[in-house]
């Protein structure tokens, strides 16, 4: 508080500065929740690596089958840790706006082909059908690798959350000043109550299932940031037990 005193010494007013601390509190709460989440996520694979290494050193190593089995788990868990740390670092960079897009002309159709190649094996293993757009060329301005990351994340999720025999389709709509990218699956779907929180960091509808599929719970948070850094929008619609549709709208010119 700062009193205002007039020329003859009388009190003519008071200046009060009020800070709105609710926003600061909210950010602090978010930060501590994030740290708690990160610690928890890192702890799980580390506990597992530690436990299996100890079992091996305690004698299980002499059994060839056990040795192979435990080493496979240790390897998988280390890969998980690696993915998790990469995702966390990546997300923090994007959130601090430390990523400058290297804008170029990108044929999204070509990117979709690369995504299809990457998931080919998983698609075949699960006997899924992957439908691709008919157009051969759909152009936007953006960073090719980032657009690849966006589409790959959505298609990989569709593969993970669609039971055997299902269908995944990637659609492209070339509109006057923007392009729509649609990734649709006939998978397990997401309930209405989970939809609003889907893009939050570490939010997972079913932790066990996500872990099983190697997920970190950060994929969609990263996707949303990447889409927004291209001045785009992402929407999701889903019916539990029927499937999910993610729609991305990217402006053609940055
Ligand atoms: P994760 O690494 O767990 O896949 P994401 O951030 O990519 O994390 O996704 C968050 C959660 O959203 C997932 O754990 C899953 O529950 C749900 N989800 C994402 N994509 C789909 C989809 N195509 N079908 C059903 N659920 C999905």
PDB file of C-alpha atoms and ligand atoms in Angstrom:
ATOM      1  CA  UNK A   1       0.000   0.000   0.000  1.00  0.00           C
ATOM      2  CA  UNK A   2       1.286   3.453  -0.831  1.00  0.00           C
ATOM      3  CA  UNK A   3      -0.408   6.490   0.762  1.00  0.00           C
ATOM      4  CA  UNK A   4      -0.736   9.629  -1.378  1.00  0.00           C
ATOM      5  CA  UNK A   5      -0.099  12.728   0.629  1.00  0.00           C
ATOM      6  CA  UNK A   6      -1.216  16.116  -0.688  1.00  0.00           C
ATOM      7  CA  UNK A   7       0.880  19.348  -0.595  1.00  0.00           C
ATOM      8  CA  UNK A   8      -0.446  20.425   2.790  1.00  0.00           C
ATOM      9  CA  UNK A   9       0.145  17.016   4.278  1.00  0.00           C
ATOM     10  CA  UNK A  10      -3.383  15.693   4.091  1.00  0.00           C
ATOM     11  CA  UNK A  11      -3.942  12.091   3.022  1.00  0.00           C
ATOM     12  CA  UNK A  12      -5.430  12.312  -0.460  1.00  0.00           C
ATOM     13  CA  UNK A  13      -5.567   8.651  -1.406  1.00  0.00           C
ATOM     14  CA  UNK A  14      -4.032   5.235  -1.258  1.00  0.00           C
ATOM     15  CA  UNK A  15      -2.613   3.166  -4.089  1.00  0.00           C
ATOM     16  CA  UNK A  16      -3.090  -0.539  -3.607  1.00  0.00           C
ATOM     17  CA  UNK A  17      -1.475  -3.121  -5.900  1.00  0.00           C
ATOM     18  CA  UNK A  18      -3.275  -6.420  -5.950  1.00  0.00           C
ATOM     19  CA  UNK A  19      -1.706  -9.392  -7.675  1.00  0.00           C
ATOM     20  CA  UNK A  20      -3.930 -12.156  -8.856  1.00  0.00           C
ATOM     21  CA  UNK A  21      -2.222 -15.165  -7.329  1.00  0.00           C
ATOM     22  CA  UNK A  22      -4.756 -17.746  -8.419  1.00  0.00           C
ATOM     23  CA  UNK A  23      -2.978 -18.127 -11.786  1.00  0.00           C
ATOM     24  CA  UNK A  24       0.422 -18.450 -10.076  1.00  0.00           C
ATOM     25  CA  UNK A  25      -1.009 -21.050  -7.678  1.00  0.00           C
ATOM     26  CA  UNK A  26      -2.516 -22.964 -10.575  1.00  0.00           C
ATOM     27  CA  UNK A  27       0.790 -23.051 -12.434  1.00  0.00           C
ATOM     28  CA  UNK A  28       2.624 -24.133  -9.283  1.00  0.00           C
ATOM     29  CA  UNK A  29       0.111 -26.903  -8.734  1.00  0.00           C
ATOM     30  CA  UNK A  30       0.507 -28.015 -12.350  1.00  0.00           C
ATOM     31  CA  UNK A  31       4.277 -28.035 -12.007  1.00  0.00           C
ATOM     32  CA  UNK A  32       4.296 -30.104  -8.831  1.00  0.00           C
ATOM     33  CA  UNK A  33       1.763 -32.527 -10.318  1.00  0.00           C
ATOM     34  CA  UNK A  34       4.009 -32.852 -13.371  1.00  0.00           C
ATOM     35  CA  UNK A  35       7.064 -33.628 -11.238  1.00  0.00           C
ATOM     36  CA  UNK A  36       5.098 -36.191  -9.229  1.00  0.00           C
ATOM     37  CA  UNK A  37       3.920 -37.804 -12.461  1.00  0.00           C
ATOM     38  CA  UNK A  38       7.377 -37.842 -14.016  1.00  0.00           C
ATOM     39  CA  UNK A  39       8.895 -39.383 -10.890  1.00  0.00           C
ATOM     40  CA  UNK A  40       6.234 -42.033 -10.788  1.00  0.00           C
ATOM     41  CA  UNK A  41       6.603 -42.849 -14.479  1.00  0.00           C
ATOM     42  CA  UNK A  42      10.389 -43.134 -14.201  1.00  0.00           C
ATOM     43  CA  UNK A  43      10.180 -45.227 -11.069  1.00  0.00           C
ATOM     44  CA  UNK A  44       8.206 -48.060 -12.643  1.00  0.00           C
ATOM     45  CA  UNK A  45      10.749 -49.126 -15.295  1.00  0.00           C
ATOM     46  CA  UNK A  46      13.708 -48.476 -12.988  1.00  0.00           C
ATOM     47  CA  UNK A  47      12.229 -50.693 -10.252  1.00  0.00           C
ATOM     48  CA  UNK A  48      11.718 -53.383 -12.818  1.00  0.00           C
ATOM     49  CA  UNK A  49      15.274 -53.162 -14.246  1.00  0.00           C
ATOM     50  CA  UNK A  50      16.689 -53.189 -10.707  1.00  0.00           C
ATOM     51  CA  UNK A  51      14.559 -56.152  -9.602  1.00  0.00           C
ATOM     52  CA  UNK A  52      15.338 -58.353 -12.605  1.00  0.00           C
ATOM     53  CA  UNK A  53      19.059 -57.554 -12.498  1.00  0.00           C
ATOM     54  CA  UNK A  54      19.162 -58.545  -8.841  1.00  0.00           C
ATOM     55  CA  UNK A  55      17.325 -61.797  -9.529  1.00  0.00           C
ATOM     56  CA  UNK A  56      19.832 -62.597 -12.271  1.00  0.00           C
ATOM     57  CA  UNK A  57      22.814 -61.814 -10.050  1.00  0.00           C
ATOM     58  CA  UNK A  58      21.266 -63.924  -7.281  1.00  0.00           C
ATOM     59  CA  UNK A  59      21.601 -67.028  -9.433  1.00  0.00           C
ATOM     60  CA  UNK A  60      18.853 -66.977 -12.067  1.00  0.00           C
ATOM     61  CA  UNK A  61      21.587 -66.296 -14.602  1.00  0.00           C
ATOM     62  CA  UNK A  62      22.582 -69.970 -14.552  1.00  0.00           C
ATOM     63  CA  UNK A  63      19.275 -70.906 -16.147  1.00  0.00           C
ATOM     64  CA  UNK A  64      19.527 -70.137 -19.858  1.00  0.00           C
ATOM     65  CA  UNK A  65      15.765 -69.593 -20.346  1.00  0.00           C
ATOM     66  CA  UNK A  66      15.420 -67.337 -17.315  1.00  0.00           C
ATOM     67  CA  UNK A  67      18.461 -65.367 -18.451  1.00  0.00           C
ATOM     68  CA  UNK A  68      16.950 -64.739 -21.861  1.00  0.00           C
ATOM     69  CA  UNK A  69      13.516 -63.919 -20.479  1.00  0.00           C
ATOM     70  CA  UNK A  70      14.767 -61.458 -17.848  1.00  0.00           C
ATOM     71  CA  UNK A  71      17.193 -59.764 -20.240  1.00  0.00           C
ATOM     72  CA  UNK A  72      14.326 -59.262 -22.695  1.00  0.00           C
ATOM     73  CA  UNK A  73      12.305 -57.535 -19.989  1.00  0.00           C
ATOM     74  CA  UNK A  74      15.264 -55.407 -18.916  1.00  0.00           C
ATOM     75  CA  UNK A  75      15.799 -54.388 -22.529  1.00  0.00           C
ATOM     76  CA  UNK A  76      12.112 -53.484 -23.006  1.00  0.00           C
ATOM     77  CA  UNK A  77      12.036 -51.462 -19.818  1.00  0.00           C
ATOM     78  CA  UNK A  78      15.213 -49.581 -20.777  1.00  0.00           C
ATOM     79  CA  UNK A  79      13.651 -48.744 -24.127  1.00  0.00           C
ATOM     80  CA  UNK A  80      10.613 -47.443 -22.264  1.00  0.00           C
ATOM     81  CA  UNK A  81      12.791 -45.255 -20.083  1.00  0.00           C
ATOM     82  CA  UNK A  82      14.551 -43.954 -23.152  1.00  0.00           C
ATOM     83  CA  UNK A  83      11.243 -43.108 -24.847  1.00  0.00           C
ATOM     84  CA  UNK A  84       9.902 -41.486 -21.714  1.00  0.00           C
ATOM     85  CA  UNK A  85      12.944 -39.267 -21.220  1.00  0.00           C
ATOM     86  CA  UNK A  86      12.953 -38.282 -24.890  1.00  0.00           C
ATOM     87  CA  UNK A  87       9.250 -37.412 -24.732  1.00  0.00           C
ATOM     88  CA  UNK A  88       9.658 -35.383 -21.554  1.00  0.00           C
ATOM     89  CA  UNK A  89      12.591 -33.417 -22.962  1.00  0.00           C
ATOM     90  CA  UNK A  90      10.794 -32.905 -26.228  1.00  0.00           C
ATOM     91  CA  UNK A  91       7.610 -31.683 -24.551  1.00  0.00           C
ATOM     92  CA  UNK A  92       9.480 -29.299 -22.319  1.00  0.00           C
ATOM     93  CA  UNK A  93      11.285 -27.833 -25.326  1.00  0.00           C
ATOM     94  CA  UNK A  94       8.060 -27.279 -27.223  1.00  0.00           C
ATOM     95  CA  UNK A  95       6.363 -25.821 -24.177  1.00  0.00           C
ATOM     96  CA  UNK A  96       9.143 -23.320 -23.724  1.00  0.00           C
ATOM     97  CA  UNK A  97       8.762 -22.427 -27.393  1.00  0.00           C
ATOM     98  CA  UNK A  98      12.369 -23.391 -27.960  1.00  0.00           C
ATOM     99  CA  UNK A  99      11.470 -25.102 -31.189  1.00  0.00           C
ATOM    100  CA  UNK A 100      11.580 -23.013 -34.326  1.00  0.00           C
ATOM    101  CA  UNK A 101       9.782 -24.594 -37.220  1.00  0.00           C
ATOM    102  CA  UNK A 102      11.747 -24.960 -40.392  1.00  0.00           C
ATOM    103  CA  UNK A 103       9.029 -24.117 -42.823  1.00  0.00           C
ATOM    104  CA  UNK A 104       8.994 -25.805 -46.201  1.00  0.00           C
ATOM    105  CA  UNK A 105       6.389 -27.010 -48.662  1.00  0.00           C
ATOM    106  CA  UNK A 106       5.234 -30.417 -47.499  1.00  0.00           C
ATOM    107  CA  UNK A 107       3.243 -32.964 -49.465  1.00  0.00           C
ATOM    108  CA  UNK A 108       1.155 -34.433 -46.642  1.00  0.00           C
ATOM    109  CA  UNK A 109       0.225 -37.381 -48.845  1.00  0.00           C
ATOM    110  CA  UNK A 110       3.874 -38.392 -49.041  1.00  0.00           C
ATOM    111  CA  UNK A 111       4.155 -38.106 -45.253  1.00  0.00           C
ATOM    112  CA  UNK A 112       1.161 -40.438 -44.885  1.00  0.00           C
ATOM    113  CA  UNK A 113       2.995 -43.006 -47.040  1.00  0.00           C
ATOM    114  CA  UNK A 114       6.010 -42.855 -44.739  1.00  0.00           C
ATOM    115  CA  UNK A 115       3.756 -43.329 -41.718  1.00  0.00           C
ATOM    116  CA  UNK A 116       2.137 -46.330 -43.412  1.00  0.00           C
ATOM    117  CA  UNK A 117       5.597 -47.854 -43.984  1.00  0.00           C
ATOM    118  CA  UNK A 118       6.558 -47.330 -40.353  1.00  0.00           C
ATOM    119  CA  UNK A 119       3.467 -49.059 -38.934  1.00  0.00           C
ATOM    120  CA  UNK A 120       3.311 -51.731 -41.664  1.00  0.00           C
ATOM    121  CA  UNK A 121       4.581 -54.564 -39.494  1.00  0.00           C
ATOM    122  CA  UNK A 122       2.262 -53.816 -36.542  1.00  0.00           C
ATOM    123  CA  UNK A 123      -0.673 -53.458 -38.928  1.00  0.00           C
ATOM    124  CA  UNK A 124       0.069 -56.881 -40.441  1.00  0.00           C
ATOM    125  CA  UNK A 125       0.689 -58.530 -37.061  1.00  0.00           C
ATOM    126  CA  UNK A 126      -2.765 -57.426 -35.885  1.00  0.00           C
ATOM    127  CA  UNK A 127      -4.449 -58.175 -39.229  1.00  0.00           C
ATOM    128  CA  UNK A 128      -5.640 -54.587 -39.430  1.00  0.00           C
ATOM    129  CA  UNK A 129      -6.674 -52.861 -42.589  1.00  0.00           C
ATOM    130  CA  UNK A 130      -5.025 -49.521 -43.254  1.00  0.00           C
ATOM    131  CA  UNK A 131      -6.867 -47.352 -45.762  1.00  0.00           C
ATOM    132  CA  UNK A 132      -4.970 -44.460 -47.324  1.00  0.00           C
ATOM    133  CA  UNK A 133      -6.221 -41.296 -49.078  1.00  0.00           C
ATOM    134  CA  UNK A 134      -6.775 -41.307 -52.833  1.00  0.00           C
ATOM    135  CA  UNK A 135      -5.138 -37.965 -53.562  1.00  0.00           C
ATOM    136  CA  UNK A 136      -1.475 -38.120 -54.549  1.00  0.00           C
ATOM    137  CA  UNK A 137      -0.688 -34.545 -53.581  1.00  0.00           C
ATOM    138  CA  UNK A 138      -1.915 -32.344 -50.762  1.00  0.00           C
ATOM    139  CA  UNK A 139       0.435 -29.504 -49.890  1.00  0.00           C
ATOM    140  CA  UNK A 140       0.845 -27.386 -46.761  1.00  0.00           C
ATOM    141  CA  UNK A 141       3.558 -25.153 -45.396  1.00  0.00           C
ATOM    142  CA  UNK A 142       5.135 -26.639 -42.292  1.00  0.00           C
ATOM    143  CA  UNK A 143       7.991 -28.709 -40.983  1.00  0.00           C
ATOM    144  CA  UNK A 144       7.971 -32.119 -42.611  1.00  0.00           C
ATOM    145  CA  UNK A 145       9.365 -34.084 -39.663  1.00  0.00           C
ATOM    146  CA  UNK A 146       6.901 -32.481 -37.252  1.00  0.00           C
ATOM    147  CA  UNK A 147       3.952 -33.246 -39.505  1.00  0.00           C
ATOM    148  CA  UNK A 148       5.236 -36.800 -39.733  1.00  0.00           C
ATOM    149  CA  UNK A 149       5.434 -36.963 -35.950  1.00  0.00           C
ATOM    150  CA  UNK A 150       1.838 -35.715 -35.613  1.00  0.00           C
ATOM    151  CA  UNK A 151       0.381 -38.239 -38.063  1.00  0.00           C
ATOM    152  CA  UNK A 152       2.598 -41.096 -36.863  1.00  0.00           C
ATOM    153  CA  UNK A 153       1.508 -40.551 -33.264  1.00  0.00           C
ATOM    154  CA  UNK A 154      -2.179 -40.645 -34.180  1.00  0.00           C
ATOM    155  CA  UNK A 155      -1.844 -43.668 -36.452  1.00  0.00           C
ATOM    156  CA  UNK A 156       0.304 -45.561 -33.900  1.00  0.00           C
ATOM    157  CA  UNK A 157      -2.338 -44.910 -31.254  1.00  0.00           C
ATOM    158  CA  UNK A 158      -5.029 -46.139 -33.629  1.00  0.00           C
ATOM    159  CA  UNK A 159      -2.998 -49.328 -34.173  1.00  0.00           C
ATOM    160  CA  UNK A 160      -2.495 -49.812 -30.412  1.00  0.00           C
ATOM    161  CA  UNK A 161      -6.110 -49.224 -29.456  1.00  0.00           C
ATOM    162  CA  UNK A 162      -7.795 -51.174 -32.263  1.00  0.00           C
ATOM    163  CA  UNK A 163      -8.366 -54.898 -31.747  1.00  0.00           C
ATOM    164  CA  UNK A 164      -7.348 -57.476 -34.355  1.00  0.00           C
ATOM    165  CA  UNK A 165      -9.169 -57.314 -37.664  1.00  0.00           C
ATOM    166  CA  UNK A 166     -10.146 -53.655 -37.304  1.00  0.00           C
ATOM    167  CA  UNK A 167      -9.798 -50.833 -39.797  1.00  0.00           C
ATOM    168  CA  UNK A 168      -7.799 -47.630 -39.638  1.00  0.00           C
ATOM    169  CA  UNK A 169      -8.265 -44.978 -42.259  1.00  0.00           C
ATOM    170  CA  UNK A 170      -6.319 -41.842 -42.947  1.00  0.00           C
ATOM    171  CA  UNK A 171      -8.184 -39.199 -44.917  1.00  0.00           C
ATOM    172  CA  UNK A 172      -7.032 -35.903 -46.402  1.00  0.00           C
ATOM    173  CA  UNK A 173      -9.293 -33.015 -47.388  1.00  0.00           C
ATOM    174  CA  UNK A 174      -7.759 -30.279 -49.468  1.00  0.00           C
ATOM    175  CA  UNK A 175      -9.717 -27.090 -48.787  1.00  0.00           C
ATOM    176  CA  UNK A 176      -9.177 -23.543 -50.027  1.00  0.00           C
ATOM    177  CA  UNK A 177      -6.931 -22.236 -47.276  1.00  0.00           C
ATOM    178  CA  UNK A 178      -6.480 -25.277 -45.071  1.00  0.00           C
ATOM    179  CA  UNK A 179      -6.033 -29.005 -45.059  1.00  0.00           C
ATOM    180  CA  UNK A 180      -7.893 -31.523 -42.954  1.00  0.00           C
ATOM    181  CA  UNK A 181      -6.140 -34.700 -41.830  1.00  0.00           C
ATOM    182  CA  UNK A 182      -8.473 -37.337 -40.446  1.00  0.00           C
ATOM    183  CA  UNK A 183      -7.345 -40.478 -38.613  1.00  0.00           C
ATOM    184  CA  UNK A 184     -10.209 -42.822 -37.910  1.00  0.00           C
ATOM    185  CA  UNK A 185     -10.248 -46.251 -36.278  1.00  0.00           C
ATOM    186  CA  UNK A 186     -12.710 -48.956 -35.374  1.00  0.00           C
ATOM    187  CA  UNK A 187     -11.057 -49.456 -31.992  1.00  0.00           C
ATOM    188  CA  UNK A 188     -12.049 -49.504 -28.342  1.00  0.00           C
ATOM    189  CA  UNK A 189     -13.074 -45.833 -28.358  1.00  0.00           C
ATOM    190  CA  UNK A 190     -12.888 -43.290 -25.541  1.00  0.00           C
ATOM    191  CA  UNK A 191     -15.709 -42.429 -23.133  1.00  0.00           C
ATOM    192  CA  UNK A 192     -17.242 -38.940 -23.192  1.00  0.00           C
ATOM    193  CA  UNK A 193     -15.940 -38.266 -19.693  1.00  0.00           C
ATOM    194  CA  UNK A 194     -12.322 -38.940 -20.721  1.00  0.00           C
ATOM    195  CA  UNK A 195     -12.402 -36.928 -23.963  1.00  0.00           C
ATOM    196  CA  UNK A 196     -11.874 -33.442 -22.440  1.00  0.00           C
ATOM    197  CA  UNK A 197      -8.697 -34.548 -20.629  1.00  0.00           C
ATOM    198  CA  UNK A 198      -7.165 -36.571 -23.440  1.00  0.00           C
ATOM    199  CA  UNK A 199      -4.530 -34.022 -24.453  1.00  0.00           C
ATOM    200  CA  UNK A 200      -3.224 -33.554 -20.912  1.00  0.00           C
ATOM    201  CA  UNK A 201       0.276 -34.786 -20.136  1.00  0.00           C
ATOM    202  CA  UNK A 202       0.287 -38.320 -18.775  1.00  0.00           C
ATOM    203  CA  UNK A 203      -3.472 -38.678 -19.111  1.00  0.00           C
ATOM    204  CA  UNK A 204      -4.344 -42.252 -19.976  1.00  0.00           C
ATOM    205  CA  UNK A 205      -7.747 -43.833 -20.026  1.00  0.00           C
ATOM    206  CA  UNK A 206      -6.380 -47.228 -19.098  1.00  0.00           C
ATOM    207  CA  UNK A 207      -2.887 -47.144 -17.605  1.00  0.00           C
ATOM    208  CA  UNK A 208      -2.292 -50.863 -17.848  1.00  0.00           C
ATOM    209  CA  UNK A 209      -3.277 -51.026 -21.489  1.00  0.00           C
ATOM    210  CA  UNK A 210      -1.240 -47.971 -22.408  1.00  0.00           C
ATOM    211  CA  UNK A 211       1.821 -49.399 -20.668  1.00  0.00           C
ATOM    212  CA  UNK A 212       1.367 -52.726 -22.395  1.00  0.00           C
ATOM    213  CA  UNK A 213       1.448 -50.976 -25.759  1.00  0.00           C
ATOM    214  CA  UNK A 214       4.595 -49.082 -24.728  1.00  0.00           C
ATOM    215  CA  UNK A 215       2.815 -45.742 -24.338  1.00  0.00           C
ATOM    216  CA  UNK A 216       4.137 -42.881 -22.233  1.00  0.00           C
ATOM    217  CA  UNK A 217       0.914 -40.888 -21.946  1.00  0.00           C
ATOM    218  CA  UNK A 218       2.703 -37.919 -23.505  1.00  0.00           C
ATOM    219  CA  UNK A 219       2.000 -38.591 -27.184  1.00  0.00           C
ATOM    220  CA  UNK A 220      -1.190 -36.586 -27.524  1.00  0.00           C
ATOM    221  CA  UNK A 221       0.133 -33.684 -25.431  1.00  0.00           C
ATOM    222  CA  UNK A 222       3.054 -33.473 -27.869  1.00  0.00           C
ATOM    223  CA  UNK A 223       0.746 -33.779 -30.889  1.00  0.00           C
ATOM    224  CA  UNK A 224      -1.445 -30.916 -29.655  1.00  0.00           C
ATOM    225  CA  UNK A 225       1.562 -28.641 -29.138  1.00  0.00           C
ATOM    226  CA  UNK A 226       2.967 -29.488 -32.561  1.00  0.00           C
ATOM    227  CA  UNK A 227      -0.382 -28.835 -34.254  1.00  0.00           C
ATOM    228  CA  UNK A 228      -0.695 -25.507 -32.441  1.00  0.00           C
ATOM    229  CA  UNK A 229       2.840 -24.530 -33.378  1.00  0.00           C
ATOM    230  CA  UNK A 230       1.630 -24.880 -36.993  1.00  0.00           C
ATOM    231  CA  UNK A 231      -1.315 -22.602 -36.070  1.00  0.00           C
ATOM    232  CA  UNK A 232      -3.598 -25.582 -36.474  1.00  0.00           C
ATOM    233  CA  UNK A 233      -6.334 -27.208 -34.421  1.00  0.00           C
ATOM    234  CA  UNK A 234      -6.989 -30.762 -33.296  1.00  0.00           C
ATOM    235  CA  UNK A 235     -10.324 -32.300 -32.383  1.00  0.00           C
ATOM    236  CA  UNK A 236     -11.378 -35.727 -31.251  1.00  0.00           C
ATOM    237  CA  UNK A 237     -14.653 -37.559 -31.339  1.00  0.00           C
ATOM    238  CA  UNK A 238     -15.281 -41.063 -30.129  1.00  0.00           C
ATOM    239  CA  UNK A 239     -17.866 -43.674 -29.264  1.00  0.00           C
ATOM    240  CA  UNK A 240     -16.851 -46.273 -26.708  1.00  0.00           C
ATOM    241  CA  UNK A 241     -16.613 -49.710 -28.249  1.00  0.00           C
ATOM    242  CA  UNK A 242     -16.995 -48.332 -31.778  1.00  0.00           C
ATOM    243  CA  UNK A 243     -14.025 -46.167 -32.587  1.00  0.00           C
ATOM    244  CA  UNK A 244     -12.330 -42.813 -32.578  1.00  0.00           C
ATOM    245  CA  UNK A 245     -11.799 -39.978 -35.048  1.00  0.00           C
ATOM    246  CA  UNK A 246      -9.026 -37.424 -34.702  1.00  0.00           C
ATOM    247  CA  UNK A 247      -9.265 -34.398 -36.999  1.00  0.00           C
ATOM    248  CA  UNK A 248      -6.441 -31.972 -37.562  1.00  0.00           C
ATOM    249  CA  UNK A 249      -6.883 -28.725 -39.401  1.00  0.00           C
ATOM    250  CA  UNK A 250      -3.708 -27.081 -40.658  1.00  0.00           C
ATOM    251  CA  UNK A 251      -3.590 -23.724 -42.457  1.00  0.00           C
ATOM    252  CA  UNK A 252      -1.956 -24.081 -45.862  1.00  0.00           C
ATOM    253  CA  UNK A 253       0.246 -21.036 -45.417  1.00  0.00           C
ATOM    254  CA  UNK A 254       2.282 -20.221 -42.327  1.00  0.00           C
TER     255      UNK A 254
HETATM  256  P1  LIG B   1      -0.197 -43.277 -24.744  1.00  0.00           P
HETATM  257  O1  LIG B   1       1.270 -43.173 -24.805  1.00  0.00           O
HETATM  258  O2  LIG B   1      -0.702 -43.858 -23.466  1.00  0.00           O
HETATM  259  O3  LIG B   1      -0.826 -43.867 -25.963  1.00  0.00           O
HETATM  260  P2  LIG B   1      -1.248 -40.717 -25.633  1.00  0.00           P
HETATM  261  O4  LIG B   1      -1.022 -39.359 -25.087  1.00  0.00           O
HETATM  262  O5  LIG B   1      -0.815 -40.992 -27.027  1.00  0.00           O
HETATM  263  O6  LIG B   1      -0.615 -41.737 -24.619  1.00  0.00           O
HETATM  264  O7  LIG B   1      -2.795 -41.046 -25.507  1.00  0.00           O
HETATM  265  C1  LIG B   1      -3.428 -40.809 -24.252  1.00  0.00           C
HETATM  266  C2  LIG B   1      -4.524 -41.822 -24.011  1.00  0.00           C
HETATM  267  O8  LIG B   1      -5.590 -41.612 -24.943  1.00  0.00           O
HETATM  268  C3  LIG B   1      -4.105 -43.272 -24.220  1.00  0.00           C
HETATM  269  O9  LIG B   1      -3.531 -43.817 -23.065  1.00  0.00           O
HETATM  270  C4  LIG B   1      -5.424 -43.943 -24.557  1.00  0.00           C
HETATM  271  O10 LIG B   1      -6.113 -44.247 -23.362  1.00  0.00           O
HETATM  272  C5  LIG B   1      -6.198 -42.849 -25.281  1.00  0.00           C
HETATM  273  N1  LIG B   1      -6.178 -42.985 -26.749  1.00  0.00           N
HETATM  274  C6  LIG B   1      -5.367 -42.337 -27.624  1.00  0.00           C
HETATM  275  N2  LIG B   1      -5.647 -42.667 -28.889  1.00  0.00           N
HETATM  276  C7  LIG B   1      -6.661 -43.550 -28.840  1.00  0.00           C
HETATM  277  C8  LIG B   1      -7.414 -44.261 -29.840  1.00  0.00           C
HETATM  278  N3  LIG B   1      -7.177 -44.115 -31.149  1.00  0.00           N
HETATM  279  N4  LIG B   1      -8.396 -45.096 -29.399  1.00  0.00           N
HETATM  280  C9  LIG B   1      -8.653 -45.223 -28.080  1.00  0.00           C
HETATM  281  N5  LIG B   1      -7.985 -44.578 -27.094  1.00  0.00           N
HETATM  282  C10 LIG B   1      -7.001 -43.753 -27.466  1.00  0.00           C
END
